[in-house]
Structures are given as structure tokens and as C-alpha cells.
Coordinates of C-alpha atoms in Angstrom, one line a residue:
M292 CA -80.2 -239.9 40.8
R293 CA -81.2 -236.3 41.5
T294 CA -84.6 -236.1 43.1
A295 CA -87.1 -233.3 42.7
R296 CA -86.1 -232.0 46.1
H297 CA -82.4 -232.0 45.0
R298 CA -83.4 -230.0 41.8
R299 CA -85.4 -227.5 43.9
T300 CA -82.5 -227.2 46.3
G301 CA -80.0 -226.5 43.5
A302 CA -82.4 -223.9 42.0
A303 CA -82.8 -222.2 45.3
L304 CA -79.0 -222.0 45.8
A305 CA -78.6 -220.6 42.3
T306 CA -81.2 -218.0 43.0
A307 CA -79.6 -217.1 46.3
L308 CA -76.2 -216.7 44.7
L309 CA -77.7 -214.4 42.0
A310 CA -79.5 -212.4 44.7
G311 CA -76.3 -211.9 46.6
L312 CA -77.3 -214.1 49.5
L313 CA -74.2 -216.2 49.0
T314 CA -71.0 -214.3 48.5
A315 CA -68.6 -215.8 46.1
P316 CA -65.2 -215.9 47.7
A317 CA -62.4 -213.9 46.2
A318 CA -59.3 -215.7 45.2
T319 CA -56.2 -214.8 47.2
A320 CA -52.8 -214.0 45.7
A321 CA -51.4 -217.1 47.3
T322 CA -54.1 -219.3 45.7
A323 CA -53.8 -217.7 42.3
S324 CA -50.0 -217.8 42.2
G325 CA -49.8 -221.5 43.3
A326 CA -48.1 -220.6 46.6
P327 CA -47.8 -223.4 49.2
R328 CA -51.0 -224.5 50.9
R329 CA -50.8 -224.9 54.7
V330 CA -51.6 -228.2 56.3
V331 CA -54.1 -227.4 59.0
E332 CA -56.3 -229.2 61.4
D333 CA -59.2 -231.4 60.1
L334 CA -62.0 -230.0 62.2
D335 CA -65.5 -231.2 62.5
R336 CA -68.6 -228.9 62.3
G337 CA -68.2 -227.7 65.9
L338 CA -72.0 -227.8 66.3
V339 CA -73.1 -226.4 69.6
A340 CA -76.6 -226.2 71.2
V341 CA -77.3 -223.6 73.9
P342 CA -80.6 -222.7 75.7
S343 CA -81.8 -219.4 74.3
G344 CA -85.2 -217.7 74.9
K345 CA -87.9 -220.3 74.6
G346 CA -85.8 -222.7 72.6
T347 CA -82.3 -223.7 71.6
F348 CA -79.7 -221.7 69.7
L349 CA -77.6 -223.7 67.3
S350 CA -74.3 -222.7 65.7
W351 CA -71.8 -224.5 63.6
R352 CA -68.7 -224.1 61.4
L353 CA -68.3 -223.3 57.8
L354 CA -64.8 -224.9 57.2
G355 CA -62.0 -222.9 55.6
T356 CA -61.1 -226.0 53.6
E357 CA -64.5 -226.2 51.9
Y358 CA -64.7 -222.4 51.5
A359 CA -61.4 -222.6 49.8
R360 CA -62.8 -224.9 47.1
Q361 CA -64.0 -223.1 44.0
G362 CA -67.3 -223.8 42.1
E363 CA -69.2 -225.2 45.1
D364 CA -72.3 -223.7 46.7
I365 CA -72.6 -224.7 50.3
A366 CA -75.8 -224.6 52.4
F367 CA -76.9 -226.4 55.5
N368 CA -79.8 -228.4 56.9
V369 CA -80.4 -228.8 60.7
Y370 CA -81.9 -231.9 62.2
K371 CA -83.4 -232.7 65.6
N372 CA -83.8 -236.4 66.5
G373 CA -83.4 -237.1 62.8
H374 CA -86.1 -234.7 61.6
R375 CA -85.2 -231.7 59.5
L376 CA -86.1 -228.4 61.1
N377 CA -85.5 -225.9 58.3
R378 CA -87.8 -225.7 55.2
E379 CA -85.2 -224.5 52.8
P380 CA -81.4 -225.0 53.0
I381 CA -79.7 -222.3 55.1
T382 CA -77.5 -220.2 52.9
R383 CA -76.9 -216.9 54.7
S384 CA -75.8 -218.0 58.2
T385 CA -74.3 -220.9 60.2
T386 CA -76.8 -220.4 63.1
Y387 CA -80.4 -221.5 63.7
Q388 CA -82.9 -220.9 66.5
D389 CA -85.0 -223.9 67.3
N390 CA -88.3 -223.1 69.1
T391 CA -89.9 -226.5 68.7
R392 CA -91.0 -228.4 71.8
G393 CA -89.0 -230.9 73.7
T394 CA -85.4 -231.9 73.8
G395 CA -83.4 -233.9 71.4
T396 CA -80.2 -234.6 69.6
Y397 CA -79.1 -232.1 67.0
T398 CA -77.0 -232.6 63.9
V399 CA -76.3 -230.6 60.8
R400 CA -75.7 -231.6 57.2
A401 CA -73.9 -229.7 54.5
V402 CA -75.7 -229.3 51.2
I403 CA -72.9 -229.0 48.5
D404 CA -73.9 -228.4 44.9
G405 CA -77.4 -229.6 45.7
R406 CA -76.3 -232.8 47.4
E407 CA -76.8 -233.4 51.1
R408 CA -73.8 -234.8 52.8
R409 CA -73.5 -237.0 55.9
A410 CA -74.6 -235.8 59.3
S411 CA -72.2 -234.1 61.7
R412 CA -71.5 -235.5 65.1
A413 CA -74.1 -234.7 67.7
A414 CA -74.1 -231.1 69.0
L415 CA -72.1 -230.2 72.1
G416 CA -74.9 -229.3 74.5
L417 CA -74.4 -226.4 76.9
A418 CA -77.4 -227.0 79.1
D419 CA -76.4 -224.3 81.7
G420 CA -75.5 -221.8 79.0
H421 CA -71.8 -222.9 79.2
A422 CA -69.6 -225.9 79.1
E423 CA -68.5 -226.9 82.6
I424 CA -65.0 -228.4 82.8
P425 CA -64.1 -229.6 86.4
L426 CA -60.5 -229.2 87.3
A427 CA -58.5 -231.9 89.1
A428 CA -57.9 -231.3 92.7
A429 CA -55.0 -228.9 93.4
D430 CA -55.4 -226.8 96.5
G431 CA -54.0 -223.3 96.2
Y432 CA -53.7 -223.4 92.4
T433 CA -55.1 -221.1 89.6
V434 CA -55.3 -221.5 85.9
Q435 CA -52.8 -219.3 84.0
H436 CA -53.2 -220.1 80.3
A437 CA -55.0 -222.5 78.0
W438 CA -53.9 -223.9 74.6
P439 CA -56.5 -225.6 72.4
G440 CA -55.5 -228.5 70.3
D441 CA -57.1 -231.6 68.8
L442 CA -55.2 -234.1 70.9
D443 CA -57.0 -237.3 69.8
G444 CA -57.7 -236.5 66.1
D445 CA -61.6 -236.5 66.3
G446 CA -62.0 -233.0 65.0
R447 CA -63.0 -231.4 68.3
Y448 CA -60.6 -229.3 70.4
E449 CA -59.3 -230.4 73.8
L450 CA -57.6 -227.9 76.2
V451 CA -54.1 -228.0 77.7
V452 CA -54.0 -225.7 80.7
S453 CA -51.2 -224.4 83.0
R454 CA -51.9 -224.2 86.7
L455 CA -49.8 -222.2 89.0
S456 CA -49.5 -222.1 92.8
T457 CA -50.9 -218.8 94.0
D458 CA -48.3 -218.5 96.8
R459 CA -45.5 -219.9 94.5
T460 CA -44.8 -222.8 96.9
G461 CA -46.1 -225.6 94.6
T462 CA -44.6 -226.7 91.3
D463 CA -46.3 -225.7 88.1
L464 CA -48.7 -228.2 86.6
L465 CA -49.7 -228.8 83.0
E466 CA -53.0 -230.7 82.4
A467 CA -55.3 -231.7 79.5
Y468 CA -59.1 -231.7 79.5
T469 CA -61.9 -232.4 77.0
L470 CA -64.6 -229.9 76.4
T471 CA -67.0 -232.4 78.0
G472 CA -65.1 -232.3 81.3
E473 CA -62.8 -235.4 81.2
R474 CA -59.3 -234.9 82.6
L475 CA -56.8 -236.7 80.3
W476 CA -53.4 -236.3 82.0
R477 CA -51.1 -234.1 84.2
V478 CA -47.4 -233.2 83.9
D479 CA -45.6 -231.8 87.0
L480 CA -43.1 -229.3 85.8
G481 CA -40.9 -229.9 88.8
P482 CA -38.8 -227.8 91.2
N483 CA -37.1 -225.7 88.5
S484 CA -40.5 -224.1 87.8
L485 CA -40.0 -222.3 91.1
T486 CA -36.4 -221.0 90.8
Q487 CA -37.2 -217.7 89.1
A488 CA -36.6 -214.7 91.4
P489 CA -39.2 -212.0 91.8
G490 CA -39.0 -208.9 89.6
N491 CA -40.3 -207.8 86.3
G492 CA -37.8 -209.5 84.1
A493 CA -34.8 -208.7 86.3
N494 CA -31.9 -211.1 86.5
D495 CA -31.9 -211.1 90.3
P496 CA -29.7 -214.0 91.5
A497 CA -31.4 -217.3 90.7
P498 CA -29.7 -220.6 89.8
A499 CA -31.8 -221.6 86.9
A500 CA -33.9 -220.5 84.0
V501 CA -37.6 -221.0 84.1
S502 CA -39.0 -224.3 83.0
G503 CA -42.6 -225.1 81.9
S504 CA -45.2 -222.5 81.9
T505 CA -44.0 -219.9 84.4
A506 CA -42.9 -216.5 83.4
I507 CA -40.2 -213.9 84.3
G508 CA -40.6 -213.2 88.0
G509 CA -44.0 -212.8 89.7
Y510 CA -45.4 -211.0 86.6
R511 CA -45.5 -214.2 84.5
N512 CA -45.0 -212.6 81.1
D513 CA -43.9 -215.9 79.5
D514 CA -45.2 -219.3 78.6
N515 CA -42.7 -221.8 77.2
V516 CA -45.5 -224.1 76.2
T517 CA -47.5 -224.5 73.0
V518 CA -49.9 -227.1 71.4
Y519 CA -50.1 -228.0 67.7
D520 CA -50.0 -230.9 65.3
L521 CA -46.4 -230.7 64.0
D522 CA -46.0 -234.1 62.3
G523 CA -49.3 -234.0 60.4
D524 CA -50.9 -237.2 61.8
G525 CA -54.1 -235.3 62.8
R526 CA -53.3 -235.3 66.5
A527 CA -51.7 -232.3 68.3
E528 CA -48.4 -232.6 70.3
V529 CA -47.6 -230.5 73.4
L530 CA -44.2 -228.7 73.2
L531 CA -42.7 -227.4 76.4
H532 CA -39.5 -226.5 78.3
T533 CA -38.5 -229.2 80.8
A534 CA -35.7 -229.4 83.4
D535 CA -34.5 -231.7 86.1
G536 CA -37.5 -233.1 88.0
T537 CA -40.2 -232.6 85.4
T538 CA -42.5 -235.7 85.7
F539 CA -44.6 -236.8 82.8
A540 CA -48.1 -238.4 83.0
D541 CA -46.6 -242.0 82.7
G542 CA -44.3 -241.4 85.7
S543 CA -41.1 -240.9 83.7
R544 CA -38.9 -238.1 84.9
V545 CA -36.3 -235.7 83.5
T546 CA -32.9 -236.1 85.1
A547 CA -30.2 -233.5 84.5
T548 CA -26.9 -232.5 86.0
S549 CA -27.8 -228.9 86.9
P550 CA -30.9 -226.7 87.0
A551 CA -29.5 -224.7 84.0
E552 CA -29.6 -227.8 81.8
Q553 CA -33.0 -227.6 80.1
F554 CA -34.8 -229.2 77.2
V555 CA -37.5 -228.8 74.6
S556 CA -39.7 -231.8 75.1
V557 CA -42.3 -233.2 72.7
V558 CA -45.2 -234.7 74.7
D559 CA -47.9 -237.0 73.3
G560 CA -51.2 -235.0 73.4
R561 CA -53.3 -238.1 74.1
T562 CA -51.3 -239.6 77.0
G563 CA -49.0 -236.8 78.4
A564 CA -46.0 -239.0 77.9
E565 CA -42.7 -237.6 76.5
R566 CA -41.9 -238.7 73.0
T567 CA -38.5 -237.0 72.5
R568 CA -36.4 -234.0 73.6
Q569 CA -33.6 -231.7 72.6
P570 CA -31.3 -229.5 74.8
V571 CA -32.1 -225.8 75.0
P572 CA -29.1 -223.6 73.8
D573 CA -27.0 -222.3 76.7
D574 CA -25.9 -219.0 75.0
L575 CA -27.7 -216.9 77.5
V576 CA -26.9 -218.9 80.7
A577 CA -24.2 -216.5 81.8
D578 CA -26.7 -213.7 81.9
G579 CA -29.0 -215.4 84.4
P580 CA -32.4 -216.9 84.2
S581 CA -34.1 -216.9 80.8
G582 CA -37.8 -216.3 80.1
G583 CA -39.4 -216.8 76.7
H584 CA -42.2 -217.8 74.5
F585 CA -43.2 -220.8 72.4
G586 CA -45.3 -220.4 69.2
I587 CA -45.9 -222.0 65.8
A588 CA -45.0 -220.7 62.4
Y589 CA -45.2 -222.0 58.8
L590 CA -41.7 -221.2 57.8
D591 CA -41.8 -223.1 54.5
G592 CA -45.5 -222.2 53.9
E593 CA -46.7 -225.7 54.1
H594 CA -45.7 -227.4 57.4
P595 CA -45.8 -226.0 60.9
S596 CA -42.6 -225.5 62.9
L597 CA -42.0 -224.8 66.5
V598 CA -40.6 -221.3 67.4
T599 CA -38.8 -220.9 70.7
K600 CA -37.6 -217.5 72.0
L601 CA -35.2 -217.2 74.9
V602 CA -34.9 -213.7 76.5
T603 CA -32.8 -212.3 79.4
R604 CA -32.2 -208.7 80.6
V605 CA -28.5 -207.9 81.0
G606 CA -27.1 -205.8 83.9
A607 CA -29.2 -203.9 86.4
K608 CA -32.9 -204.5 86.9
R609 CA -34.8 -203.9 83.7
G610 CA -31.6 -203.9 81.7
A611 CA -31.0 -204.4 78.0
F612 CA -32.7 -207.4 76.4
R613 CA -30.8 -210.3 74.9
V614 CA -32.9 -212.6 72.6
L615 CA -32.2 -215.9 70.9
F616 CA -34.6 -217.7 68.6
Q617 CA -34.6 -221.3 67.6
T618 CA -37.0 -223.1 65.3
W619 CA -37.7 -226.8 65.2
D620 CA -39.4 -229.4 63.0
F621 CA -40.9 -232.7 64.3
D622 CA -41.5 -235.6 61.9
G623 CA -43.2 -237.9 64.4
T624 CA -39.9 -239.3 65.7
D625 CA -37.2 -236.7 65.7
L626 CA -37.1 -233.1 66.8
T627 CA -34.6 -231.3 64.6
R628 CA -33.3 -227.8 64.6
R629 CA -34.2 -225.7 61.5
W630 CA -32.2 -222.5 62.4
T631 CA -30.9 -220.4 65.3
Y632 CA -30.8 -216.6 65.4
V633 CA -29.3 -214.4 68.1
V634 CA -30.7 -210.8 67.8
P635 CA -27.7 -208.5 67.5
A636 CA -27.2 -206.3 70.6
D637 CA -26.5 -203.2 68.5
S638 CA -29.5 -203.7 66.1
G639 CA -32.0 -201.5 68.0
A640 CA -34.3 -204.5 68.4
T641 CA -35.8 -204.9 71.8
S642 CA -38.1 -207.6 73.2
F643 CA -41.8 -207.2 73.8
H644 CA -43.7 -209.7 76.0
Q645 CA -45.3 -211.6 73.2
I646 CA -44.3 -212.8 69.7
R647 CA -46.7 -212.9 66.7
T648 CA -46.2 -215.3 63.8
V649 CA -47.9 -214.1 60.6
D650 CA -47.2 -213.9 56.9
L651 CA -46.2 -210.2 56.6
D652 CA -45.1 -210.1 52.9
G653 CA -47.7 -212.3 51.3
D654 CA -45.4 -215.1 50.1
G655 CA -47.2 -217.8 52.2
R656 CA -44.4 -218.1 54.7
D657 CA -44.6 -216.7 58.2
E658 CA -42.4 -214.1 59.8
I659 CA -41.8 -213.8 63.6
A660 CA -42.7 -210.3 65.0
D661 CA -41.4 -209.3 68.4
G662 CA -42.6 -205.7 68.9
N663 CA -40.3 -203.3 67.2
Y664 CA -38.5 -205.8 65.0
V665 CA -39.2 -208.8 62.7
V666 CA -37.2 -212.0 62.1
D667 CA -37.8 -213.4 58.6
D668 CA -38.9 -216.9 57.8
D669 CA -35.2 -217.8 57.0
G670 CA -33.8 -216.7 60.4
T671 CA -32.5 -213.3 59.3
L672 CA -33.4 -209.8 60.6
R673 CA -36.1 -208.3 58.4
Y674 CA -36.4 -204.8 60.0
V675 CA -36.3 -202.8 63.1
V676 CA -38.8 -199.9 63.5
D677 CA -36.8 -196.7 63.4
G678 CA -36.8 -194.9 66.7
A679 CA -39.0 -197.5 68.5
G680 CA -38.1 -199.1 71.8
H681 CA -39.7 -201.5 74.3
G682 CA -43.4 -201.8 74.8
D683 CA -45.8 -204.4 76.2
R684 CA -48.3 -204.7 73.4
F685 CA -48.5 -204.6 69.6
D686 CA -51.2 -205.7 67.1
I687 CA -50.8 -206.9 63.5
A688 CA -53.7 -207.2 61.1
D689 CA -55.2 -205.7 58.0
L690 CA -56.2 -202.6 59.9
D691 CA -56.8 -200.5 56.7
P692 CA -58.4 -202.4 53.8
A693 CA -57.5 -199.5 51.4
R694 CA -53.7 -200.1 51.9
P695 CA -52.1 -203.3 50.5
G696 CA -50.9 -205.8 53.1
L697 CA -51.0 -205.7 56.9
E698 CA -50.5 -202.9 59.3
G699 CA -49.4 -202.8 63.0
F700 CA -50.1 -200.7 66.0
A701 CA -47.7 -200.7 69.0
I702 CA -47.3 -198.8 72.3
Q703 CA -44.2 -197.6 73.9
Q704 CA -42.9 -197.6 77.5
S705 CA -40.5 -195.4 79.4
E706 CA -38.7 -197.0 82.3
L707 CA -35.8 -196.2 84.6
G708 CA -35.0 -192.9 83.1
V709 CA -35.1 -194.1 79.5
V710 CA -37.9 -192.0 77.9
S711 CA -39.7 -193.3 74.9
N712 CA -39.5 -191.3 71.7
F713 CA -43.3 -191.4 71.3
P714 CA -46.2 -193.0 73.1
W715 CA -47.4 -195.2 70.2
Y716 CA -47.0 -195.8 66.5
Y717 CA -49.0 -197.1 63.6
Y718 CA -46.9 -198.8 60.9
D719 CA -46.5 -200.9 57.8
A720 CA -46.1 -204.5 59.1
A721 CA -44.2 -205.7 56.0
T722 CA -41.5 -202.9 56.1
G723 CA -41.6 -201.4 59.6
E724 CA -42.2 -197.9 58.1
R725 CA -44.0 -195.7 60.7
L726 CA -47.2 -194.3 59.1
T727 CA -48.5 -192.3 62.1
T728 CA -46.8 -191.5 65.3
G729 CA -48.2 -190.3 68.6
Q730 CA -46.9 -187.3 70.4
H731 CA -45.8 -186.8 74.0
P732 CA -47.3 -183.8 75.8
A733 CA -45.4 -180.6 75.9
G734 CA -44.0 -179.1 79.1
P735 CA -42.7 -180.7 82.3
V736 CA -43.9 -184.3 82.7
S737 CA -42.9 -187.3 84.8
E738 CA -41.6 -190.6 83.5
A739 CA -45.0 -192.2 84.5
D740 CA -46.8 -189.7 82.2
L741 CA -44.7 -191.0 79.2
D742 CA -45.2 -194.7 80.0
V743 CA -48.0 -196.3 78.0
G744 CA -48.9 -199.7 79.4
R745 CA -51.8 -200.7 77.2
G746 CA -53.0 -200.4 73.6
N747 CA -55.6 -202.0 71.4
A748 CA -56.8 -201.9 67.8
A749 CA -60.4 -202.8 66.7
D750 CA -63.1 -201.7 64.3
I751 CA -65.4 -200.0 66.9
D752 CA -66.7 -197.0 64.9
P753 CA -68.6 -198.0 61.7
G754 CA -68.7 -194.3 60.8
H755 CA -65.1 -194.4 59.8
P756 CA -63.4 -196.9 57.4
G757 CA -61.0 -199.4 58.7
Y758 CA -59.9 -200.0 62.3
E759 CA -59.5 -197.7 65.3
Y760 CA -56.7 -197.7 67.9
W761 CA -56.2 -196.3 71.3
T762 CA -54.1 -196.6 74.5
S763 CA -54.5 -196.5 78.2
T764 CA -53.4 -192.9 78.4
A765 CA -55.9 -191.4 80.9
D766 CA -55.4 -187.6 80.3
V767 CA -57.5 -187.0 77.2
T768 CA -56.1 -183.5 76.8
R769 CA -52.7 -185.1 75.7
P770 CA -52.1 -185.2 72.0
G771 CA -51.5 -188.9 72.0
A772 CA -54.8 -189.8 73.8
G773 CA -58.2 -190.6 72.5
V774 CA -59.5 -193.0 69.8
F775 CA -57.8 -192.7 66.4
N776 CA -59.0 -194.1 63.0
V777 CA -56.3 -195.4 60.7
R778 CA -57.4 -193.0 58.0
D779 CA -59.3 -190.2 59.7
G780 CA -57.1 -189.5 62.7
K781 CA -58.7 -188.8 66.1
V782 CA -62.4 -189.6 66.2
S783 CA -63.0 -189.5 70.0
T784 CA -61.5 -187.8 73.0
T785 CA -62.6 -190.5 75.4
T786 CA -61.6 -194.2 75.2
P787 CA -63.2 -197.6 75.8
S788 CA -61.6 -200.4 77.7
V789 CA -58.2 -201.3 76.4
N790 CA -57.7 -205.0 77.0
F791 CA -58.9 -207.2 74.1
R792 CA -61.0 -207.0 71.0
I793 CA -63.5 -209.9 70.4
W794 CA -66.1 -210.8 67.8
W795 CA -69.2 -211.6 69.9
D796 CA -72.5 -210.1 68.6
G797 CA -73.9 -210.6 65.1
D798 CA -72.1 -207.8 63.2
K799 CA -68.6 -207.7 61.7
A800 CA -67.4 -204.9 64.0
S801 CA -65.4 -205.7 67.1
E802 CA -66.6 -205.8 70.7
L803 CA -64.3 -205.5 73.7
L804 CA -63.4 -208.1 76.3
D805 CA -62.2 -206.9 79.7
R806 CA -61.9 -209.2 82.7
T807 CA -64.8 -211.6 81.9
H808 CA -67.4 -209.2 80.4
V809 CA -68.0 -208.0 76.8
E810 CA -68.7 -204.4 76.0
K811 CA -70.0 -202.6 72.9
W812 CA -68.6 -199.1 72.2
D813 CA -71.1 -196.5 71.1
P814 CA -69.3 -193.8 69.0
A815 CA -72.3 -191.4 69.3
T816 CA -72.2 -191.2 73.1
Q817 CA -68.6 -192.2 73.5
T818 CA -69.6 -194.7 76.1
S819 CA -69.7 -198.6 76.3
A820 CA -72.7 -200.9 77.0
T821 CA -72.2 -204.3 78.6
L822 CA -73.4 -207.1 76.3
F823 CA -72.3 -210.1 78.4
D824 CA -71.3 -210.4 82.0
P825 CA -71.3 -214.0 83.4
S826 CA -71.4 -214.6 87.2
G827 CA -69.2 -216.9 89.2
V828 CA -66.1 -216.6 87.1
V829 CA -62.9 -214.5 87.5
S830 CA -60.1 -213.3 85.3
G831 CA -56.4 -213.7 86.1
A832 CA -53.3 -211.7 85.7
R833 CA -53.7 -208.4 83.9
N834 CA -57.5 -208.9 83.8
A835 CA -57.2 -211.7 81.2
T836 CA -59.0 -215.0 81.0
P837 CA -57.0 -218.2 80.2
F838 CA -58.2 -218.1 76.6
Y839 CA -60.6 -216.6 74.1
G840 CA -61.1 -217.5 70.4
D841 CA -63.2 -219.4 67.9
L842 CA -63.3 -222.9 69.6
I843 CA -66.8 -224.0 68.7
G844 CA -69.8 -222.9 66.7
D845 CA -69.6 -220.4 63.9
W846 CA -66.9 -217.8 63.2
R847 CA -67.4 -215.8 66.4
E848 CA -65.2 -216.2 69.5
E849 CA -65.7 -218.0 72.8
I850 CA -64.5 -217.0 76.3
L851 CA -62.9 -219.5 78.6
A852 CA -62.9 -218.4 82.3
E853 CA -62.1 -220.0 85.6
T854 CA -64.7 -220.2 88.4
A855 CA -64.2 -218.0 91.4
D856 CA -63.4 -221.0 93.6
H857 CA -60.8 -222.3 91.1
T858 CA -62.4 -225.7 90.8
A859 CA -63.6 -225.6 87.1
L860 CA -63.3 -223.8 83.8
R861 CA -66.4 -222.5 81.9
L862 CA -66.6 -222.0 78.2
Y863 CA -69.1 -219.4 77.0
T864 CA -70.4 -218.8 73.5
T865 CA -72.6 -216.1 72.0
T866 CA -76.3 -216.9 71.4
E867 CA -76.9 -213.8 69.1
P868 CA -78.2 -214.8 65.7
T869 CA -76.3 -213.5 62.8
K870 CA -76.6 -213.3 59.0
T871 CA -72.9 -212.9 58.6
R872 CA -71.4 -216.1 57.3
L873 CA -67.6 -216.6 57.4
Y874 CA -65.4 -219.6 57.5
T875 CA -64.3 -220.6 61.0
L876 CA -61.6 -218.3 62.4
A877 CA -59.9 -221.5 63.7
Q878 CA -58.8 -222.2 60.1
N879 CA -57.6 -218.7 59.4
P880 CA -53.7 -218.8 59.6
A881 CA -53.1 -215.6 61.6
H882 CA -56.0 -216.2 64.0
R883 CA -55.1 -219.8 64.7
L884 CA -51.4 -219.2 65.2
G885 CA -52.3 -216.4 67.6
W886 CA -53.6 -219.1 70.0
T887 CA -50.2 -220.8 70.0
V888 CA -48.5 -217.9 71.9
R889 CA -49.8 -217.1 75.4
G890 CA -47.4 -215.1 77.6
Y891 CA -48.5 -211.5 77.9
L892 CA -51.9 -212.1 76.3
Q893 CA -53.0 -209.8 73.5
S894 CA -55.8 -209.5 71.0
T895 CA -56.1 -212.0 68.2
Y896 CA -56.8 -211.0 64.6
T897 CA -57.3 -212.4 61.1
D898 CA -54.9 -211.9 58.2
Y899 CA -57.6 -210.3 56.1
Y900 CA -59.7 -207.3 56.8
L901 CA -62.6 -208.2 59.1
G902 CA -64.7 -205.2 60.0
T903 CA -67.8 -203.2 59.2
E904 CA -67.0 -202.8 55.5
T905 CA -66.1 -206.4 54.9
R906 CA -68.1 -207.8 52.0
R907 CA -66.0 -210.7 50.8
V908 CA -63.2 -212.6 52.5
P909 CA -60.4 -214.3 50.6
R910 CA -60.0 -218.0 50.3
P911 CA -57.4 -219.4 52.6
A912 CA -54.6 -221.5 50.9
I913 CA -55.0 -224.5 53.3
T914 CA -55.4 -228.2 53.2
T915 CA -55.8 -231.0 55.7
P916 CA -53.2 -233.6 56.6
E917 CA -52.6 -236.4 54.1
G918 CA -53.6 -239.7 55.5
A919 CA -55.2 -238.3 58.6
V920 CA -58.6 -239.8 59.4
S921 CA -61.3 -237.2 58.7
P922 CA -63.7 -236.5 61.7

């Protein structure tokens, strides 16, 4: 029976909707056309409680799965020790500031079509302003990467982290932790994680390819690990390269006849024990040690597949790239090969240091982008960007909402006498057509002057529609330097930091993450102000933290950093109130799959336009695993 309070709640929601306080989601092409719906993680509310001012800041998820349902108005009530704090259901945000006295246990309840649903699990409390995750003893080790995944199926993420010996004398380690600080297991990746010779991707003499989480040489551009629920049972698996001597958490060990004999192993996310394995292809063994990347893609539009990339450089140091892709499916018992693709040497395709898996053509199925080329969901070459060569970074997102589909921005490098054709390019991500191309300076220049090592794309100037992009080029007098808008061209002759974009404060524009601090660019003064700068933590290689992304709370992103003494990880979340309400980025396909590739870390994005001009976001075509127990 609907009570008077329920009737008032429904009336308030209807009034809010008419007043524009609740934005009706727009149907996507995929939803309207009946395209496949992706099976995604069944997440909980992610409620978090953080000390803020004179009280406690609360933040929680609006789920993509409920946002995808049509005809339902969703609001929220917040409870402390069982007593409701808000007078009217919260409709314009998924945050709340509690300034009542005393401590307590917080929960949140969704109100859907006027009916209050069951309480969430109790909030994750960050009493010190962050989650403290102690690391197991390992002298001389530092954390390289972190992969989130729901390892036990309770709706809350756990973390799988790679730890590397700083002097490269210890074998690489893979460990799993809860957000509350419990260590779950450790895998020792064995002596073959140390056989890679120094050098930036060079095939200097070395007897074996890299196993586990290490990278090419001392630069560590690679990963060869990822975490995702492939079999749809609600619990994530850990996928990794293994070799002779790899020891799993239950003590079992890989035995092989030679260091070059390597495997793709499926590891149980709860226990750290191996479930099955398949051999890695040996096509590139004659060229020397292989690096590579692991990632996840929805190649059929519904179910996740493992993507593995092997890469070598043939000939002299920094020679030509050879790349082989394999994709795999796991049904809970067997790991089976979907397809194999060797990138043709004469195609003009050249490896970057990270892949991106994203639906580029809007058919619901993901493609695999590797810098200047794309492999289609069926394992064929989709395109190579004309005239483009090797670079370290590239971004793919809806950078210009006025153009249909997604766009990309990539930088170019010149190395060992091979001069790039241009310093950067902005392009159509579905076709590879260059839309705008940077220019090298005229006159005598050195190779270093033509080598662009960093680039980034973000909406940092609300005075211009769409995203901006810029590079690490220091000389602002050069034609390719400065901040450029996707439609208006150059908008600034100076540039902000060029590491990562992040959504941190309360607006829809991007902030910038460099090392462990967050900056806000001011277009009027062409300078940056620091918004967040935690003490006691450090960044790692290339000034990157092990992870950043929407792990807890509302749609904004968190920062995971390692303490300066390398004994713990700390997870930080924003405490800025916001009236922007979006479904969690963890259930946006492009954003979530961006977490599955680490390697040479780059900015993460959504597959819809998220920036200053965003008024509506499309419904994601997603569903949760059939038969999995809901958290």
C-alpha cells in the first residue's frame, strides 16, 4: 500500500523532473537498435564516508544498470544509525554533507518510482581522509601497477598489484588486497621475470621473453597482466603471462623446458591459484624477448574476451616493431583462442606503448587501437593512419560533441634519425582520417626538437566547445606548441601539465593529475592552481601513480598512491560536493576497459562526451551476469 509519504515522494520526483532537476537519459543508438548488451560487474552502491569540515562527506554510485532502465525516477535517502538525514529524497546529486553530531554507521537507500529500496552495505569509512592498505613485507620493492576487480563477487572492488624489485635483483610479485587492508594472496612470477635486458625496447641478447608484469627493459612499458570477470560468475579472474618457476598462492609451480616456453594463465581471483593455462605463440621468439600488453574487449558485444599483444623490435636498438595479437575466451573451465592476428610488416602500422579497447564504429563490439592503427573486432586490420609513425601516447574519446562518433589525439616521436612527419595529429577514430595535423618548426632543428614525448586531451577551457589538446613541446613559439581546441584551433600559447586528465572537483570539465597532485587550469591567466596535494605518498615511473579511476563513491575518480616508505597504498577520493549526477564511470564501457590495460599509463575517458557542455548522457547498453548473486 502506498503511504502518504510515498505519495508525497512521487509528487516531489515528478515536480523535480518537470523542473529539469532530473535529466531524462537519452536513448543510445545501441539501445534503440537492439544491439548486444554487455555483461558487466554487479556493483554495490560504493558508499564512502570521509571527514570533511565539521562533519562527514558521503558519496555513492548511481549504477549504469539502473540508469539504463527507462521509465524509472531514481532518488536517494541517506541514513545514519538507521535514522534518515535528508528531509526530501535527493534527486540532483549522489553526495551528501552530514554535519550532525557524533559518529555512526551510514547507509543509503534508492527511491525508485516512489518506493524506497533496501539499504546499501555500510559505508567504507576513510577516517584519515583516505583508505590505508598495508603492503605485505617485501624489502626493496615498489608498486608498479594496480588492477581493480571484484574478486569475491560482493560488489566492492579489490586490488591486484604488481610489485617490482627496485634494483631488479628480486623476482616480480603479484598480490591481491581488499580496500579495507586485507592481503588475499601472492604469486611469485619467478626468475624469468628478470631475464629482460636493459634498453628501451631493444632486443639486446637475453634468453627469454618477459613474464608476469615486467616491461621491455628498465623502462617497464608493458604489463602482461589484467583482471576481469570473463566467465560471468560475478567474480573476477586474474590473467597473466607465466613461465618456468612462476609459483602460485597455493604453492603450485609452472615447469617448462626452456625460458622461452611461456603461457597465458587464468588465476582464481579469490585464492591466487591457477585454474588453467594455454601456451603463448612462439612466432616472435626468433626476434628475441617479447614485451606486450593484456586488456579486455567485448568482441561479440556481449561477453568479455582477453586481448594479448606480443611485440618485439627487430634489428638494431629501437628497430622496427613486430606485433602479434591473440584473443581468448574463458568459460569457467577452458581458455580457448578466438583469433590470432600478426600485423603485416609492410602495413605501416607501428606499435605504441599501450592499447585501447573501445567500440569505434558504434556497433556495440570493441576494436583494438594501438596508436596509428586499429585491429577490428574480427581480427582484421581496420586502418592505418596515413603518414603517422611511432608515438608514446594517444587518446580516444568523444572529443567534439558536434561530430558524430569518437575522435583521437596522438603524438609522434623521432628517433635514431627517423624524423616524424608531424609532431601530433587529431583524427577520426572510426576511420583514421587526420582532421588536424601539427607542424614542425621551419629551419634547422635537431632530432630532439622534433621528438614529442607527451600529449593529453581534456576539456580544460569552458570558453571553447569540446576538448582541448596539447603536448610537452616546451618552445611555445613553435607552430605545434600551445593548447588547441578541437574546433577553434590554438587557444593558449602556454600549456598546463601534460600527464593525465581526471574528474575531481564538482564540475564536468577535467582537472589534471601529475605525480600525486591535482591541478585546475585557468584559461584566463593561463596558469594552474593546485586543488589536492597529499603528503607522504609518491608517484612511480613517468610520474604516474599505480591507478586512478572511479573505484568508490559517485562518478568522479579516485587516486591510488604508494607511501614514500613503500609499505602501504593509500586511496584518496574527492570531498567536493557536486550537483552533477552521472552514473558511475565504472559501468561505462570505455572507461572501465581503460583500467584493464596498464603498461605505459595514459588518461582514461568515457565513450560519450563528458565536458562542460554535457547536459545528458546516453544510456549504456549493459546488463549484469545471469545467475550471479547481486550484492
